[in-house]
Coordinates of C-alpha atoms (C1' of nucleotides) in Angstrom, one line a residue:
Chain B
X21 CA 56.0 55.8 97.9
X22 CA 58.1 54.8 94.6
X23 CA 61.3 55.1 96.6
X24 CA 61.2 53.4 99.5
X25 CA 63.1 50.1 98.5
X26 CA 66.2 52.4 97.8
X27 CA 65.9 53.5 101.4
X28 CA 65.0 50.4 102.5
X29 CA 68.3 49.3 101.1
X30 CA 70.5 52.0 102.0
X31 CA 69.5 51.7 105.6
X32 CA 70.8 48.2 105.7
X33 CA 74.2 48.9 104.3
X34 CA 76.8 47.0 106.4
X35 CA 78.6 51.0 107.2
X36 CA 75.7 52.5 108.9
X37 CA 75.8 56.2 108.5
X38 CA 76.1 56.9 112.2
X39 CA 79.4 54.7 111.7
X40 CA 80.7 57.2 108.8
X41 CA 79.5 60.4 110.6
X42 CA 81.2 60.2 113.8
X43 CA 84.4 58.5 111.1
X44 CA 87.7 59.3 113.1
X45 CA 86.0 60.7 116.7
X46 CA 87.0 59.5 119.8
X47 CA 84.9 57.1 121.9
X48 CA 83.3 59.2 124.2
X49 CA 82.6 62.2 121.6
X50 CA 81.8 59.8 119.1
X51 CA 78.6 58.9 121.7
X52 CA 77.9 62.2 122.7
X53 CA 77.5 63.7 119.0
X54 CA 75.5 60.0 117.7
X55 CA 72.9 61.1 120.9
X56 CA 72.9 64.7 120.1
X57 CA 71.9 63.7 116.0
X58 CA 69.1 61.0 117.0
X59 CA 67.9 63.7 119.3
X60 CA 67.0 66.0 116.4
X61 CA 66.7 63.4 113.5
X62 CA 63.7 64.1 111.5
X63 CA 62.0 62.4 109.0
X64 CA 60.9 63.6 105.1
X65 CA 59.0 62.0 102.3
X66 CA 60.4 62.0 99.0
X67 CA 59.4 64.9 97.0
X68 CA 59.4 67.2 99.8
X69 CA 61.4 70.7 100.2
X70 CA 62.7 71.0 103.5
X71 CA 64.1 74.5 103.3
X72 CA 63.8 77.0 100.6
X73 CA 66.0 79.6 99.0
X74 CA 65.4 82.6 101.3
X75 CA 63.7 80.9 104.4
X76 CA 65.5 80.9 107.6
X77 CA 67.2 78.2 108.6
X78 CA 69.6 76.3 111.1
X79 CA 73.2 76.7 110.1
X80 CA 73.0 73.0 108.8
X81 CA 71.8 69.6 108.7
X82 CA 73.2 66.3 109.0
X83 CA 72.2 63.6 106.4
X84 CA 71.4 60.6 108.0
X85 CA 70.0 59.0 105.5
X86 CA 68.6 59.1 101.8
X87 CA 69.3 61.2 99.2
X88 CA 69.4 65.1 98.9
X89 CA 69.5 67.9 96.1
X90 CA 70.7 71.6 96.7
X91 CA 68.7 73.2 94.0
X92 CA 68.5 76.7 93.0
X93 CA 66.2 77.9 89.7
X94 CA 65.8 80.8 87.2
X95 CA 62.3 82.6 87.2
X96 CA 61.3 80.5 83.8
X97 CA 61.3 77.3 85.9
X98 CA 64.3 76.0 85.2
X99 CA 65.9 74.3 88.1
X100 CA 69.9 73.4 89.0
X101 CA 71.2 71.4 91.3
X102 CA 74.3 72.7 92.8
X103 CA 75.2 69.1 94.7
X104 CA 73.7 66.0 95.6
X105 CA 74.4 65.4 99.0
X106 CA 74.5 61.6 100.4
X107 CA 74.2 59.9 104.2
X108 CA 77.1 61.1 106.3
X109 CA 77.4 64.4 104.8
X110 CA 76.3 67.8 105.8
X111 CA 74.2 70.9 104.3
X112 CA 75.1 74.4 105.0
X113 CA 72.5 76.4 103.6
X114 CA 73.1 79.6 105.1
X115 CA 76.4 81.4 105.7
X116 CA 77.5 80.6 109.7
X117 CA 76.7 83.9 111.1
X118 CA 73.4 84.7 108.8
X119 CA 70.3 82.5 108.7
X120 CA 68.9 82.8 105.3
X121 CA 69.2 79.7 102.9
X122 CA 71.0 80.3 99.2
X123 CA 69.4 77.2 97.7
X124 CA 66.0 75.1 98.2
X125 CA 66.7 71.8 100.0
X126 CA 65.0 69.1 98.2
X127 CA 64.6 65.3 99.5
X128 CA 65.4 63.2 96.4
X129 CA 64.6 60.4 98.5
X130 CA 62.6 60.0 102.1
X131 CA 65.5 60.9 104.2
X132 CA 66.4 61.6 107.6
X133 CA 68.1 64.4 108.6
X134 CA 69.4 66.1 111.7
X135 CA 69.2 69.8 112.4
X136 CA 71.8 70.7 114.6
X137 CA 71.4 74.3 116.7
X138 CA 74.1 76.1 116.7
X139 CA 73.6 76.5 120.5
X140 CA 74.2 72.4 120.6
X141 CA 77.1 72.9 117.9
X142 CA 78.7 74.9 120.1
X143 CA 78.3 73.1 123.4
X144 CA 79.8 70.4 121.6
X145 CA 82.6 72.6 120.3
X146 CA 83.5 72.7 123.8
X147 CA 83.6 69.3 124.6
X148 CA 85.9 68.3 121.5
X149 CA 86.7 70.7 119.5
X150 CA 89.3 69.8 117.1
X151 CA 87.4 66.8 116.1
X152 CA 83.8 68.2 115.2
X153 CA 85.2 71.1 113.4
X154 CA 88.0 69.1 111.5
X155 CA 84.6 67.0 110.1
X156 CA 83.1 69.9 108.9
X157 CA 86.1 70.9 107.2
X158 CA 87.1 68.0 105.9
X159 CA 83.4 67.7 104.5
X160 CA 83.2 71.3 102.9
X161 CA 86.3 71.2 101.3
X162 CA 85.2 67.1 99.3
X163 CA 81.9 69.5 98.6
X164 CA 84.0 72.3 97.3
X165 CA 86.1 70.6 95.1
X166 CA 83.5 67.8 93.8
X167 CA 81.0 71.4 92.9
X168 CA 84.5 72.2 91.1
X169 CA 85.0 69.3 88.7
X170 CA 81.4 70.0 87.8
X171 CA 81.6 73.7 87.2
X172 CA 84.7 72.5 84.9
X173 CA 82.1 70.5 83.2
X174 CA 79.3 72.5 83.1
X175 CA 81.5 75.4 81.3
X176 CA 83.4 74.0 78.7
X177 CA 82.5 70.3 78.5
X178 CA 80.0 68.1 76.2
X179 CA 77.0 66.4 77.0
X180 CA 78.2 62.9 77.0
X181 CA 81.2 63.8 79.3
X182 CA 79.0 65.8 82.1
X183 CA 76.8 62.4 81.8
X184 CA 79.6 60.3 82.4
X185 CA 81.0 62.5 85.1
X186 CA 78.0 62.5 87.2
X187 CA 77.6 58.9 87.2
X188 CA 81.2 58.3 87.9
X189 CA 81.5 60.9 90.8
X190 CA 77.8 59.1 92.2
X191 CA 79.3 55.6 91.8
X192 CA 82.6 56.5 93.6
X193 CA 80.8 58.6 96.4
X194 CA 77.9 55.4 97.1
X195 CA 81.2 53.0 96.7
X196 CA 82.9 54.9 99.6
X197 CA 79.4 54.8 101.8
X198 CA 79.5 50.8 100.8
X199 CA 82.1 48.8 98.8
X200 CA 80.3 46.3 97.9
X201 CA 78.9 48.0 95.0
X202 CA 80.6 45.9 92.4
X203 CA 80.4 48.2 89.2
X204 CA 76.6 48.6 90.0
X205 CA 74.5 51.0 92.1
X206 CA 70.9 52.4 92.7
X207 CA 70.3 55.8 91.4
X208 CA 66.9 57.2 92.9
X209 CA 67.1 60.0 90.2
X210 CA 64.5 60.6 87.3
X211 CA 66.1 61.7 84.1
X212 CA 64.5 65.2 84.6
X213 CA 66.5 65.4 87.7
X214 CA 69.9 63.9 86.2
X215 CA 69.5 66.8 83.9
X216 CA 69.0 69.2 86.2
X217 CA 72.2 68.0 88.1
X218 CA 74.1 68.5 84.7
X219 CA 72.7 71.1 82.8
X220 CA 70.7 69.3 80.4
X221 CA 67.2 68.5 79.0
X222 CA 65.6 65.5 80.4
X223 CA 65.3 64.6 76.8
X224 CA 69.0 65.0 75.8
X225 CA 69.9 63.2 79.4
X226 CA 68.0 60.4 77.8
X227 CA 69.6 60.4 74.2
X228 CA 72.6 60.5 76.3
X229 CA 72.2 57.5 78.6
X230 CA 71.3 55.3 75.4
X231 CA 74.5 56.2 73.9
X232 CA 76.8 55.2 76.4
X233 CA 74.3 52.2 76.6
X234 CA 74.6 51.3 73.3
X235 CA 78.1 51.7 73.3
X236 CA 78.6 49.0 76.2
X237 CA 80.1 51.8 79.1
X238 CA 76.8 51.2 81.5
X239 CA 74.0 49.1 81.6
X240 CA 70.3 50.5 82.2
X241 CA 67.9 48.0 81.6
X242 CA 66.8 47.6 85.5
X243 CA 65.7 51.9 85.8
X244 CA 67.2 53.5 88.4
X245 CA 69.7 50.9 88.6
X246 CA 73.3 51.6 86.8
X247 CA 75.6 49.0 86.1
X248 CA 79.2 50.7 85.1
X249 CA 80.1 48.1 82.5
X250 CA 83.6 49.7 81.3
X251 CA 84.6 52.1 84.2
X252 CA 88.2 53.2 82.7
X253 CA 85.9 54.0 79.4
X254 CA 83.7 56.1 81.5
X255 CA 86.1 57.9 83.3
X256 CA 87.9 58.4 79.8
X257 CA 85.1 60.3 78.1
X258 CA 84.3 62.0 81.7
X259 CA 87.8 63.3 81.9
X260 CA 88.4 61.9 84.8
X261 CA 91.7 61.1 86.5
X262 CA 90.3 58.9 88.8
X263 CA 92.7 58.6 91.9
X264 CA 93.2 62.1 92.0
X265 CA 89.5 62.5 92.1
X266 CA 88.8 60.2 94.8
X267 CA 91.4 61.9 96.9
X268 CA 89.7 65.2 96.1
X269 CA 86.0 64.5 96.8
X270 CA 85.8 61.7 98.9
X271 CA 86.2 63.0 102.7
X272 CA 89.9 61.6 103.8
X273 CA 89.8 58.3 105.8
X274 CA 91.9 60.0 108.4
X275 CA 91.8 62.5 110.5
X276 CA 94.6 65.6 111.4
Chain H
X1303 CA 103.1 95.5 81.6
X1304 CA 99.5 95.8 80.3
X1305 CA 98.0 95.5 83.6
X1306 CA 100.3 97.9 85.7
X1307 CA 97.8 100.7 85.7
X1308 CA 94.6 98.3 87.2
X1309 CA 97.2 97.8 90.4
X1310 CA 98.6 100.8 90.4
X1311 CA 94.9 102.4 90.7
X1312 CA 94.0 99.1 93.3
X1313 CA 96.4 100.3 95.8
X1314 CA 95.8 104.1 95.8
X1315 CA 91.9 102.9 97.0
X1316 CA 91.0 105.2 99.5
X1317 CA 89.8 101.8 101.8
X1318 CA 93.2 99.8 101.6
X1319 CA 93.2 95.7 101.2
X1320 CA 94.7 95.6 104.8
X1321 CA 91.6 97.7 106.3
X1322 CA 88.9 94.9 104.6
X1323 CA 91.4 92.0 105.4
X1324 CA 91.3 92.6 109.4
X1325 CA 87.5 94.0 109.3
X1326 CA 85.8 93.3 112.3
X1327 CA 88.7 92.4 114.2
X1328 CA 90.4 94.3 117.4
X1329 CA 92.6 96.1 117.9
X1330 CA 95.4 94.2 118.8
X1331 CA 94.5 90.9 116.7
X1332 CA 94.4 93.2 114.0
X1333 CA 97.4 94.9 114.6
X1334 CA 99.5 91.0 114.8
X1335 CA 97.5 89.7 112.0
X1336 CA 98.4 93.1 109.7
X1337 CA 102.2 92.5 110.4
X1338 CA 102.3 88.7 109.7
X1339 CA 100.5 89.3 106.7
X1340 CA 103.2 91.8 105.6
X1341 CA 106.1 89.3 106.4
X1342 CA 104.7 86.6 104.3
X1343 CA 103.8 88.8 101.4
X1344 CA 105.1 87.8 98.1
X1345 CA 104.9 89.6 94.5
X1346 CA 103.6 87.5 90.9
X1347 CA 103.2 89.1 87.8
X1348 CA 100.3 89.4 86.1
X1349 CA 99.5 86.0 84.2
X1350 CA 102.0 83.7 86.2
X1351 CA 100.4 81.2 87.6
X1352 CA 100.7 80.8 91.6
X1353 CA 100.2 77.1 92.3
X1354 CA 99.2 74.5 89.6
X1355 CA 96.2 71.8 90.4
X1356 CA 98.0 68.9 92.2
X1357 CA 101.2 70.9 93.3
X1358 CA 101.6 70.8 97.4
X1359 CA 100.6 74.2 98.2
X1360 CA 99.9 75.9 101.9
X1361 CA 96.7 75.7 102.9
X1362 CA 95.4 79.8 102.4
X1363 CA 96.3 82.7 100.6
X1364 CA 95.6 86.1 101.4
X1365 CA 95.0 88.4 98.3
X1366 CA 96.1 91.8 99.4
X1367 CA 96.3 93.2 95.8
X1368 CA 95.2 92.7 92.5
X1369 CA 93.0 89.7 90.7
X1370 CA 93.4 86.2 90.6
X1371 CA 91.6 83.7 88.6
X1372 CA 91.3 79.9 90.0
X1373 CA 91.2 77.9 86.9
X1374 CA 90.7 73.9 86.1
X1375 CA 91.0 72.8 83.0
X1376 CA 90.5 69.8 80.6
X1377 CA 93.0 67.6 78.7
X1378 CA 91.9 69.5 75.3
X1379 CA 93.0 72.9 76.8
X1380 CA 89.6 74.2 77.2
X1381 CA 90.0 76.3 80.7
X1382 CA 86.9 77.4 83.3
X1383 CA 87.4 79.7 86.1
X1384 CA 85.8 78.5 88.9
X1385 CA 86.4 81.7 91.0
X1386 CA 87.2 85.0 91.0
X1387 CA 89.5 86.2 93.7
X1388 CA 89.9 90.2 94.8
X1389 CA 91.9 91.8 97.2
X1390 CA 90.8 90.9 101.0
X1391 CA 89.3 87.9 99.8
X1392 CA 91.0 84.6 101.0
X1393 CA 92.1 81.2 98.5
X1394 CA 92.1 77.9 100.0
X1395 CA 93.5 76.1 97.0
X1396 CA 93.6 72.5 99.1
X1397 CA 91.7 70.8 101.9
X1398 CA 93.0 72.4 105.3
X1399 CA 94.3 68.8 106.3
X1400 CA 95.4 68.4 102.7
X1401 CA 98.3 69.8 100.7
X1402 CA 97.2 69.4 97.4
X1403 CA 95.7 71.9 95.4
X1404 CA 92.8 71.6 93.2
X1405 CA 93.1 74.4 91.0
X1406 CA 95.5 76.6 89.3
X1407 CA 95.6 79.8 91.0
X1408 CA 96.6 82.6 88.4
X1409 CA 97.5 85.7 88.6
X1410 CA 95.5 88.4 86.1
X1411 CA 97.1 91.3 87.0
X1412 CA 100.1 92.0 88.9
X1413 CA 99.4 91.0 92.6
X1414 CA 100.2 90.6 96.1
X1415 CA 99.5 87.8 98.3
X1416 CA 100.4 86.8 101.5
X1417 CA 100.6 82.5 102.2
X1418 CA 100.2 81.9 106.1
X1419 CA 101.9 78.5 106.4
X1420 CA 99.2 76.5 109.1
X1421 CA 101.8 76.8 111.9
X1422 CA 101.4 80.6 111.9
X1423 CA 97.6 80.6 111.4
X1424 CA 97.6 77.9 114.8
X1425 CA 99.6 80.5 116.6
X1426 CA 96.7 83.4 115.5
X1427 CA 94.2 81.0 116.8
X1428 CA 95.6 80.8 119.7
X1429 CA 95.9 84.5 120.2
X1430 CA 92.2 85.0 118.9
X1431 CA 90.3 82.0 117.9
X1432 CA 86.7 83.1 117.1
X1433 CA 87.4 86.3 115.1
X1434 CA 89.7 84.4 112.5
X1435 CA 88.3 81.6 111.9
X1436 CA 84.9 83.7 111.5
X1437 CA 86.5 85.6 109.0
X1438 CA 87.7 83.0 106.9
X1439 CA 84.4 81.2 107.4
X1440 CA 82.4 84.3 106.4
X1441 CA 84.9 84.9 103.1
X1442 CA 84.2 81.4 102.2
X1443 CA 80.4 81.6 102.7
X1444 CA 80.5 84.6 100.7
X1445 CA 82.4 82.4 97.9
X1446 CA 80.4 79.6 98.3
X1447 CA 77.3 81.6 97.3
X1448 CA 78.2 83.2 94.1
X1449 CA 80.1 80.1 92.8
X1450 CA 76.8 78.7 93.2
X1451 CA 74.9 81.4 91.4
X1452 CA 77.3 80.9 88.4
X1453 CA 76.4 77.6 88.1
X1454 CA 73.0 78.4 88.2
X1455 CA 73.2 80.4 85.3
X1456 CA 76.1 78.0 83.6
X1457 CA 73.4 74.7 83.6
X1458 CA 70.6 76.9 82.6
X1459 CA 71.2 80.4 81.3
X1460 CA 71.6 82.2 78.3
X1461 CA 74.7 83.9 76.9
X1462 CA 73.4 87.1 77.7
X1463 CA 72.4 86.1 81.4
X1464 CA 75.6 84.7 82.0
X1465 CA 77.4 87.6 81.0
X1466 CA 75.1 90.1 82.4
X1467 CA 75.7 88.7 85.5
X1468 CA 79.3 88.1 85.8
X1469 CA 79.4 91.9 85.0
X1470 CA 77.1 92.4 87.9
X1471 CA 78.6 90.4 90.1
X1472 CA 82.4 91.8 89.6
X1473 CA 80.3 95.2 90.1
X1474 CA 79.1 94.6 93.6
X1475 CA 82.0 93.0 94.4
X1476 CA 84.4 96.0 93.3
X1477 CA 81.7 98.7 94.7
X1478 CA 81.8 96.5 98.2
X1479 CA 85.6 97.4 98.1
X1480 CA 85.6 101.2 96.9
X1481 CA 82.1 102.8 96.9
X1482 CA 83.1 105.6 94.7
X1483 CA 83.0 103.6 91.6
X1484 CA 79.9 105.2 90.2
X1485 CA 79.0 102.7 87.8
X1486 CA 82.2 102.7 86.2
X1487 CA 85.1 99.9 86.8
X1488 CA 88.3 98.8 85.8
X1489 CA 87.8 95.1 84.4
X1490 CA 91.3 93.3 84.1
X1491 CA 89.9 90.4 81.6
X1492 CA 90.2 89.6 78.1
X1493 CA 87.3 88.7 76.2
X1494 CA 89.0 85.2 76.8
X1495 CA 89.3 85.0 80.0
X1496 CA 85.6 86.5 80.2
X1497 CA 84.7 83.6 78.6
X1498 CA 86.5 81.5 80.8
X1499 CA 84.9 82.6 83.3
X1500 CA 81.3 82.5 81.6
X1501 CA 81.8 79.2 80.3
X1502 CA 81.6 80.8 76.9
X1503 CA 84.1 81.4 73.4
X1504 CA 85.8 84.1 73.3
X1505 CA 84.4 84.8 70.3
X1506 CA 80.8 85.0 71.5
X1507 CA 81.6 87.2 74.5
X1508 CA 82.6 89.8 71.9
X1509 CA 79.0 89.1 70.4
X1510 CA 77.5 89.8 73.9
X1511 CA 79.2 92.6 75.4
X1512 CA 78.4 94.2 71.6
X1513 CA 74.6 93.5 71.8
X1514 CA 74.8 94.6 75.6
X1515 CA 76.6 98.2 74.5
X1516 CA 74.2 98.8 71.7
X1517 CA 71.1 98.0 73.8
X1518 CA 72.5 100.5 76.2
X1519 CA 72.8 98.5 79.1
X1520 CA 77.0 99.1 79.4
X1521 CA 79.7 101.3 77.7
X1522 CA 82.6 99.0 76.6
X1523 CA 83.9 101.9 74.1
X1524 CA 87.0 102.4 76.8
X1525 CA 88.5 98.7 76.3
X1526 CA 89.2 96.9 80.3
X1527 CA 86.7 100.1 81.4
X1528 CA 82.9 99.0 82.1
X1529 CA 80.3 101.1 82.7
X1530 CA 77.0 100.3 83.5
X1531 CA 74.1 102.6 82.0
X1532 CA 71.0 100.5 83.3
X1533 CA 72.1 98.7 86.0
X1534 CA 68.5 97.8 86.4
X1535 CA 68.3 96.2 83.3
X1536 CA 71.3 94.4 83.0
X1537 CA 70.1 93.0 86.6
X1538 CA 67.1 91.9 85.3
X1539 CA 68.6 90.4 82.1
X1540 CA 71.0 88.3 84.6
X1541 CA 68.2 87.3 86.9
X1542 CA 69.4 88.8 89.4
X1543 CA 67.5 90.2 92.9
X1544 CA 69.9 92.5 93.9
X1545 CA 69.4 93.2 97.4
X1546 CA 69.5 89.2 98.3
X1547 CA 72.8 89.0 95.8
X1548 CA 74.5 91.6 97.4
X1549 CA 73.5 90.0 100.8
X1550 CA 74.7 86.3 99.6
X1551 CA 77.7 87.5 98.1
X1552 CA 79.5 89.9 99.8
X1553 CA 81.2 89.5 103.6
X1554 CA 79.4 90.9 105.9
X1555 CA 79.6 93.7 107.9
X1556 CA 79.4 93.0 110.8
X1557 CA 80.8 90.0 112.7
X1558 CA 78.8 87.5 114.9
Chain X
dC1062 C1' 107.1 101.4 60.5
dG1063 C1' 106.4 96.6 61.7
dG1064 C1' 104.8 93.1 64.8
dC1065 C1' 101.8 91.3 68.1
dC1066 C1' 97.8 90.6 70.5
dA1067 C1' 93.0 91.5 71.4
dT1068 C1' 88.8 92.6 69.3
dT1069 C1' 85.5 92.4 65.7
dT1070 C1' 82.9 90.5 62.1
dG1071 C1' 81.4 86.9 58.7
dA1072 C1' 80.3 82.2 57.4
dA1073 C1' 78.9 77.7 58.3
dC1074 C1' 78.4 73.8 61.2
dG1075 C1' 76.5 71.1 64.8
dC1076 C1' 75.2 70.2 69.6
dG1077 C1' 71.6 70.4 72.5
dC1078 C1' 67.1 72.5 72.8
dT1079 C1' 61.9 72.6 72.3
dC1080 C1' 57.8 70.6 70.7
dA1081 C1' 55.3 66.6 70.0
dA1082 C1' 53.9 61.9 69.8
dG1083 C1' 54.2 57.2 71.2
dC1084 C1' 55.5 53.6 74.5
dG1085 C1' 55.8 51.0 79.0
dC1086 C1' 54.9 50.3 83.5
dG1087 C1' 52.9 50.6 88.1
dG1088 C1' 49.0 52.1 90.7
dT1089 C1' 44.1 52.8 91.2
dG1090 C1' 39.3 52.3 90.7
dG1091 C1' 35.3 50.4 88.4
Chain W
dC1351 C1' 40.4 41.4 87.0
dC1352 C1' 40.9 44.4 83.7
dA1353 C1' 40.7 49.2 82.0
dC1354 C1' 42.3 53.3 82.7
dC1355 C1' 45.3 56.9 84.1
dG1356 C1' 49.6 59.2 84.9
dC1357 C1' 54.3 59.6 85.0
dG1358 C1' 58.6 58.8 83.1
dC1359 C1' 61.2 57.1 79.2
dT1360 C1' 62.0 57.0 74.3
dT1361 C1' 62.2 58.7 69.7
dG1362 C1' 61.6 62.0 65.8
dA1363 C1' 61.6 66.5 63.6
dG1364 C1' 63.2 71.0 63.3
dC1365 C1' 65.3 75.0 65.0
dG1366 C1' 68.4 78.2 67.1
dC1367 C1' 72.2 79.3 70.0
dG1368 C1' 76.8 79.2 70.5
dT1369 C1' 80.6 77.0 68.4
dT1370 C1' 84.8 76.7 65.2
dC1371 C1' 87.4 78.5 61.5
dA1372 C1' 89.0 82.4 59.2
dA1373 C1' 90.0 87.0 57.9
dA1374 C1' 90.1 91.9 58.8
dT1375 C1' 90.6 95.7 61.9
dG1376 C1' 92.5 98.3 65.7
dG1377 C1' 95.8 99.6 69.4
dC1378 C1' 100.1 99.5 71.7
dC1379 C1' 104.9 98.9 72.0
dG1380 C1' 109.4 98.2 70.2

DNA sequence: CGGCCATTTGAACGCGCTCAAGCGCGGTGG
DNA sequence: CCACCGCGCTTGAGCGCGTTCAAATGGCCG
């Protein structure tokens, strides 16, 4: 399996997801919710759909590790993804009180993932409920406004700035899971799939890449591996004003 | 004002805003949230804008009357409308923990809306916890969905899908209000702010609509006044499955 | 009637697409 | 061990969709 040393490597980050899931929970519900996840973690190969637009489905999933693409796609073939979602963040594919899924749930990566019952949610609501709801908020609402900034993009910007904004709003979300990135970070996406995260052709993805290349913004010689060689560069032709970004998609270090 | 007759006909809909807005709930929830709603209701004129993107806003608006557009937009003026808002439907322009919005929240036409500060929503929850917050949940699931079908059909569609289906989807959305709209509607846009919303020119949603009327698919000869000839057609040209949009899309029914 | 704004239409450009061929690399089997 | 195969990246050629710029038309209000 072609990904496994990204795995491999995110699994050895010094912030284990466990620690960034259960981020601002008290002891005690902080042990109860990290035994309820490893209870229902499961295990998926890169490649794999785990749910698809229109199956049923558990309210949502917990990424424990690897990476994940919501995808929807247009009876010719063509595929979007609506967000990439990384360890320590959650997937709700189906409205709370319905069941079916409004995108296809596709592992990017082998990833582990836990599939919380809503009958466990909710016993767990009791317990502490401020807490596990404030999470999901706090979660859905970096979601919301990160599928924003795109949408921006995806209407009424250019091909090199939705590049640049992708790979800026992937480096800042992998630099929050682990900052000690330095400028360069592991990008278990094919070209095809950058696209499809954009709104481009593979092809054009490509022409795109070797501009800001060739220009000295990133660095791709080592595939999959980005180096962001002039970041304020980037985040000039992305748009991008970066600390309001951060404070918009990154989920807030603390707690209400 | 241009847009005074679209409210005036809004508010003489046989199902009032107020009737959607507390759907599902009891009596006597329905009967405190009604009047707290009324007491924080405020008046905007059609194309003021509400809150910019990075004012300090309150968490939640209520739209009780009339359309609003929530727009981003990019240093060289270009503008995309992330969301369409109608009456009964709720805005949460900032993370609930959060006091800064991410959009701009504009006014199309004349409107009403009511902003519950947090400390009066708290006391609501108090009174009745599960039916509010499943309200607001089940509005934002709703929004959640067609957001994501418009970038769909943003990253991949044509000009002709995209418009097709913005048509569509303001179709349902308005029949799900008053169900005596008999393929006919009252659309508040400009070609602009179609665009805007389409990720298109202005210029080209003229070209669109025109190609749409002489297919016969709409009726655009009554200018802000839509009506849809082949509704099955104009599905089918936005790729649309309508009994699985309307499902996705609009808040449902009944309550868990 | 005059002014303003939205819509409509034309003309031309160019961005990003499709199609197609070539390259590079890692994995597999003879 | 090397040849082959397959997948993903790269590059070229050409096209077409949607853009911008510009001007004309139409409708509404003062």
């Amino acid at each position: 399996m072609s990904h496994t040393t990204s795995v491999m490597k995110l699994r050895t980050h010094p912030t284990a997801p466990f620690d960034l899931l259960t981020h601002g929970l008290s002891g005690p519900a902080r042990t109860r919710i990290t035994a309820l996840l490893h209870r229902n973690a499961r295990r998926y190969t890169a490649g794999s759909d785990i749910v698809r637009e229109g199956d049923n489905t558990v309210p949502f999933f917990w990424v424990l590790d690897g990476w994940v693409a919501l995808n929807k796609s247009l009876e010719d073939g063509h595929v979007q993804t609506i967000d990439i979602i990384l360890p320590s963040d959650v997937i709700t594919p189906a409205a709370w009180e319905r069941s079916i899924s409004t995108f296809d749930v596709h592992a990017l990566t082998d990833i582990t993932v836990s599939a919380l019952p809503l009958t466990d949610l909710d016993s767990l609501e009791l317990a502490d409920p401020p807490h596990v709801w404030a999470s999901i908020r706090n979660l859905s609402a970096a979601a919301r406004a990160r599928i924003a900034e795109r949408v921006l993009r995806l209407g009424q910007g250019s091909a090199e700035m939705r590049v640049a904004y992708v790979l800026t709003e992937l480096y800042l979300r992998i630099s929050a899971l682990d900052d000690d990135q330095n400028m360069n970070f592991h990008l278990p996406l094919t070209q095809q799939q950058i696209g499809e995260f954009a709104g481009l052709s593979s092809v054009h993805v490509c022409r795109t890449l070797r501009r800001l290349s060739r220009g000295g913004l990133i660095d791709t010689n080592d595939h999959l591996n980005i180096t962001i060689k002039d970041l304020d560069g980037l985040v000039s032709i992305a748009g991008i004003e970066l600390n309001r970004l951060k404070a918009e998609i990154l989920p807030s270090e603390t707690q209400a």
